[in-house]
Coordinates of N, CA and C in Angstrom, one line a residue:
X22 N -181.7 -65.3 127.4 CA -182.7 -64.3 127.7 C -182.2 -62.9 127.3
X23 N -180.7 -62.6 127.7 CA -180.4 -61.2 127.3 C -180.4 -61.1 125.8
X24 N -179.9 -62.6 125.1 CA -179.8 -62.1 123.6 C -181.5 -61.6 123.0
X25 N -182.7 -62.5 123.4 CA -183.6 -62.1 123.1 C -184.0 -60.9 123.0
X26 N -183.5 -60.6 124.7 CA -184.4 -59.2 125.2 C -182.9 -57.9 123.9
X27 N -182.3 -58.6 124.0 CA -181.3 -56.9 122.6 C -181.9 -57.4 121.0
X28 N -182.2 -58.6 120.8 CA -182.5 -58.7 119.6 C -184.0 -57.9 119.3
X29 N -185.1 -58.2 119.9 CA -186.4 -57.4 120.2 C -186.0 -55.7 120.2
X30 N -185.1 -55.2 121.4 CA -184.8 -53.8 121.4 C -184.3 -53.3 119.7
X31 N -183.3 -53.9 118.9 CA -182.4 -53.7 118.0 C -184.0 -54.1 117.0
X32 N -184.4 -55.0 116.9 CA -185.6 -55.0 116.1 C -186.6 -54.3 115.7
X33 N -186.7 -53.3 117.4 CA -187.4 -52.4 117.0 C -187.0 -51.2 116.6
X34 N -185.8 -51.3 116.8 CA -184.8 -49.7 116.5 C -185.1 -49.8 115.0
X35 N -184.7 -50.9 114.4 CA -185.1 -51.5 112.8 C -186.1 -50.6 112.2
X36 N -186.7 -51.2 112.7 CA -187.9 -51.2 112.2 C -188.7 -49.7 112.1
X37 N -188.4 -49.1 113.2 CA -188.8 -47.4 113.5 C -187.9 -46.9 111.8
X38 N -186.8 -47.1 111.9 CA -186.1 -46.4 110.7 C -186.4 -46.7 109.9
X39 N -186.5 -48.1 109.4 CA -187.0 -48.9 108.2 C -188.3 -47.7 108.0
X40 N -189.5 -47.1 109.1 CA -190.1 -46.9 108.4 C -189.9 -45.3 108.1
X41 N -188.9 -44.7 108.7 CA -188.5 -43.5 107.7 C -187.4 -43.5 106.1
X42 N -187.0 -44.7 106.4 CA -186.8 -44.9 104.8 C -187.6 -45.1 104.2
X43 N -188.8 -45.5 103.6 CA -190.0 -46.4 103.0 C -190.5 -44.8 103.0
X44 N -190.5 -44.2 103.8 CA -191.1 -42.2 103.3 C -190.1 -41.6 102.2
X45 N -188.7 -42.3 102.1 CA -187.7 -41.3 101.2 C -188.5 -42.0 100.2
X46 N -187.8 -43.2 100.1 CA -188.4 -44.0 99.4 C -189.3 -43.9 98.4
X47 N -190.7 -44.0 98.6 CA -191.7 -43.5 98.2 C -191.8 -42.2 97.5
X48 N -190.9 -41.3 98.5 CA -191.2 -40.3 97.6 C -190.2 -40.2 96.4
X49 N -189.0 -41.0 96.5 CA -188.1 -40.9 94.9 C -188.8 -42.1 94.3
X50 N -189.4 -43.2 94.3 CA -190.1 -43.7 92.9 C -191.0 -42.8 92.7
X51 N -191.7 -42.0 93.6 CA -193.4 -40.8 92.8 C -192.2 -40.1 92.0
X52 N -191.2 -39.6 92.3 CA -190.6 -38.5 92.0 C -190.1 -39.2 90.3
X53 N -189.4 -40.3 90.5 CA -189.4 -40.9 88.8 C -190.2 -41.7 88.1
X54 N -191.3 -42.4 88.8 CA -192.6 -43.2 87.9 C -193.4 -42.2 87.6
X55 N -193.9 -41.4 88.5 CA -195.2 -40.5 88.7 C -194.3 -39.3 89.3
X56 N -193.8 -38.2 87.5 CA -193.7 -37.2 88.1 C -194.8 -36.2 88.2
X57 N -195.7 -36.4 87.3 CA -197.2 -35.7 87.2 C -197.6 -35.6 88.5
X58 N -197.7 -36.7 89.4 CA -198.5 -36.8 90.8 C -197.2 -36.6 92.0
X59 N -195.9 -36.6 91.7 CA -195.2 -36.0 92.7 C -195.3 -34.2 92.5
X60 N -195.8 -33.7 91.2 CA -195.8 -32.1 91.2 C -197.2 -31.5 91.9
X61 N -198.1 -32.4 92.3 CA -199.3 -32.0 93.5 C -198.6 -32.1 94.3
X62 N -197.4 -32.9 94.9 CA -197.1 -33.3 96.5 C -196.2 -32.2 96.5
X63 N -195.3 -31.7 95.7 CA -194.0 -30.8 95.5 C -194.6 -29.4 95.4
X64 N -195.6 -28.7 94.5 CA -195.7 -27.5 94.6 C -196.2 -27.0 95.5
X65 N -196.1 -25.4 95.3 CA -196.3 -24.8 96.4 C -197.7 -24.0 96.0
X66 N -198.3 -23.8 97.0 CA -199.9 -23.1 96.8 C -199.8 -21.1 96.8
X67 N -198.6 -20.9 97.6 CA -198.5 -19.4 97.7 C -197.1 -18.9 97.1
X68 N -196.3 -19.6 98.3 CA -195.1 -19.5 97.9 C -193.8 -20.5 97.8
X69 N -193.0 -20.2 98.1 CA -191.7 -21.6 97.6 C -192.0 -22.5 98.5
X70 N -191.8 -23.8 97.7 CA -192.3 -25.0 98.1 C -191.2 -25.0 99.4
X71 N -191.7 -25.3 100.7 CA -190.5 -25.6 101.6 C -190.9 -27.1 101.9
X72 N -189.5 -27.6 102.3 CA -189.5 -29.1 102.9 C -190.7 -29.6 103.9
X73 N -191.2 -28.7 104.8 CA -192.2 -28.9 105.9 C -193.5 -29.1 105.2
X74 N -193.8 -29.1 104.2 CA -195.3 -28.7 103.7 C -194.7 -29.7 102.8
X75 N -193.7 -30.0 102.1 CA -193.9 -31.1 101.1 C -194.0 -32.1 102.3
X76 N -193.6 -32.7 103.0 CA -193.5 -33.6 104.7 C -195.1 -33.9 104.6
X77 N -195.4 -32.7 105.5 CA -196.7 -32.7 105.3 C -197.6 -33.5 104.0
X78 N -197.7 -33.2 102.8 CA -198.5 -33.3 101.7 C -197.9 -35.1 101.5
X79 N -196.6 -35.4 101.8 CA -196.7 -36.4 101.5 C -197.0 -37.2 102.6
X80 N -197.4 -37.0 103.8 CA -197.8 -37.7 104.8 C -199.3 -38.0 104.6
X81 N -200.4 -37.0 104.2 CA -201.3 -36.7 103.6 C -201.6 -38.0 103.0
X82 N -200.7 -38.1 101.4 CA -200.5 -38.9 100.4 C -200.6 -40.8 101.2
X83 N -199.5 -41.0 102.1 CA -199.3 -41.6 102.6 C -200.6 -42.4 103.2
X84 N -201.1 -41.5 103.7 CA -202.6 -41.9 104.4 C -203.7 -42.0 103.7
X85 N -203.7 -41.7 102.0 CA -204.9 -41.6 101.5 C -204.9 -42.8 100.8
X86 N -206.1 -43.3 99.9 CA -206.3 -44.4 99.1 C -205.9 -43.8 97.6
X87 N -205.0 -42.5 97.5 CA -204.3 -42.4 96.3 C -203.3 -43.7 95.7
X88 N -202.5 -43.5 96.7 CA -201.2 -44.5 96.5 C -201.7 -45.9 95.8
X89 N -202.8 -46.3 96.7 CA -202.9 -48.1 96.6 C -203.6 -47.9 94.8
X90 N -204.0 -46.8 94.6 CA -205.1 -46.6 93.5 C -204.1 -46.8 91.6
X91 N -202.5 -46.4 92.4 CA -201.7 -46.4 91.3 C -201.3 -47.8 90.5
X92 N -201.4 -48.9 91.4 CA -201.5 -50.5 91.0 C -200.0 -50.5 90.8
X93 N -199.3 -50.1 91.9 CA -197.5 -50.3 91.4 C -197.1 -51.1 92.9
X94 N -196.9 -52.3 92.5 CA -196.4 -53.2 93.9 C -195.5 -52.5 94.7
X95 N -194.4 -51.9 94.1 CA -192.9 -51.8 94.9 C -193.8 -50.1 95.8
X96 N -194.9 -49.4 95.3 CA -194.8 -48.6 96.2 C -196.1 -48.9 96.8
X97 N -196.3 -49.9 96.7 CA -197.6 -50.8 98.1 C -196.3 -51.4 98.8
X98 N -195.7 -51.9 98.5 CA -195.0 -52.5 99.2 C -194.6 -51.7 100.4
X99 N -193.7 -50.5 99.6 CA -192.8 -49.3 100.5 C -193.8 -49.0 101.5
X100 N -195.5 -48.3 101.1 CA -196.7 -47.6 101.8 C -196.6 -48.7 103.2
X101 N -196.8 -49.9 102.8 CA -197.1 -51.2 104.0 C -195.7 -51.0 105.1
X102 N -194.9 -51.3 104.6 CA -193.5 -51.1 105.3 C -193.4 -49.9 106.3
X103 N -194.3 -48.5 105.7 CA -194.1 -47.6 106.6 C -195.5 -47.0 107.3
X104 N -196.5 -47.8 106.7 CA -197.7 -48.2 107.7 C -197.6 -49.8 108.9
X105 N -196.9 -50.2 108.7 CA -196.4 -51.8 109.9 C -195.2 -51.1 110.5
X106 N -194.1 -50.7 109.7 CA -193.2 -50.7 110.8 C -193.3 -50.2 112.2
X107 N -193.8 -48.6 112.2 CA -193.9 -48.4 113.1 C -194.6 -49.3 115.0
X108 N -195.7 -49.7 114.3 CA -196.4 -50.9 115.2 C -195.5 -52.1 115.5
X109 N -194.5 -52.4 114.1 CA -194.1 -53.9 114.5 C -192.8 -53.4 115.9
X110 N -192.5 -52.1 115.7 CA -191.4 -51.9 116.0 C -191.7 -51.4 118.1
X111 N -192.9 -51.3 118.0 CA -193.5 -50.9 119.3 C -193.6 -52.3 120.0
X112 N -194.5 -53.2 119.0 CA -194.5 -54.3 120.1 C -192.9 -54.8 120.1
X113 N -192.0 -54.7 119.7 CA -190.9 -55.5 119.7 C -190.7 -54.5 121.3
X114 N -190.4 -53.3 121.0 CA -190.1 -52.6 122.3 C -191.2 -53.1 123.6
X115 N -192.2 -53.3 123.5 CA -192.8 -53.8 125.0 C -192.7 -55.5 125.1
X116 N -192.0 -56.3 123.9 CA -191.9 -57.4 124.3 C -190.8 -57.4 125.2
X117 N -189.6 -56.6 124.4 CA -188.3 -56.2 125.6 C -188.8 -55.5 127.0
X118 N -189.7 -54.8 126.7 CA -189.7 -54.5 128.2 C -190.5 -55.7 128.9
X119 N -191.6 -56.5 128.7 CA -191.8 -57.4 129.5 C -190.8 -58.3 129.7
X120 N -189.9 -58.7 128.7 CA -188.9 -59.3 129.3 C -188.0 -58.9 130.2
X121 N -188.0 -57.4 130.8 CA -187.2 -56.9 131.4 C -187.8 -57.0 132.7
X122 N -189.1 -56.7 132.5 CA -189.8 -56.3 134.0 C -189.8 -58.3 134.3
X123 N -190.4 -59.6 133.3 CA -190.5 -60.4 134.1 C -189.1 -61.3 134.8
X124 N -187.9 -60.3 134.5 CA -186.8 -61.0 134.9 C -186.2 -60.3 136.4

């Protein structure tokens, strides 16, 4: 029972990270397949492009039906990874906790 309940906890630790890699990710294949469409997500509108606003634009990105529209598996794949992870990685954490609370 304990190995379950740390494999579930560690599963979901996984899986939360997994989905901030799948954000670098993503953004270094736009950055070398599609540098045309990583210079919308990179520039700046007023002034120097800062890290927070590219974050932003590519969270943006992340959420729109741009991505899927590019027909490139490896960054459908990455988008799904960091649209699931987060969820897979939540129920992992409340299956640990029910197994915590029903023990």
């Amino acid at each position: 029972m304990i190995v379950l309940y740390l494999a579930l906890l560690v599963a979901g630790v996984s899986l939360f990270a997994l989905s901030f890699v799948a954000q670098y990710r993503l953004a270094a294949l736009l950055r070398r397949r599609y540098p045309q469409h990583w210079q919308i997500i990179a520039a700046a509108d007023h002034a120097k492009p800062s890290a927070w606003r590219r974050w932003a634009r590519m969270q943006q990105v992340l959420r729109s039906p741009a991505l899927p529209a590019l027909g490139d598996q490896s960054i459908d794949r990455w988008r799904n990874l960091w649209r699931l992870g987060p969820w897979l990685g939540w129920l992992c954490w409340l299956g640990a906790l029910g197994l915590r609370l029903s023990s």
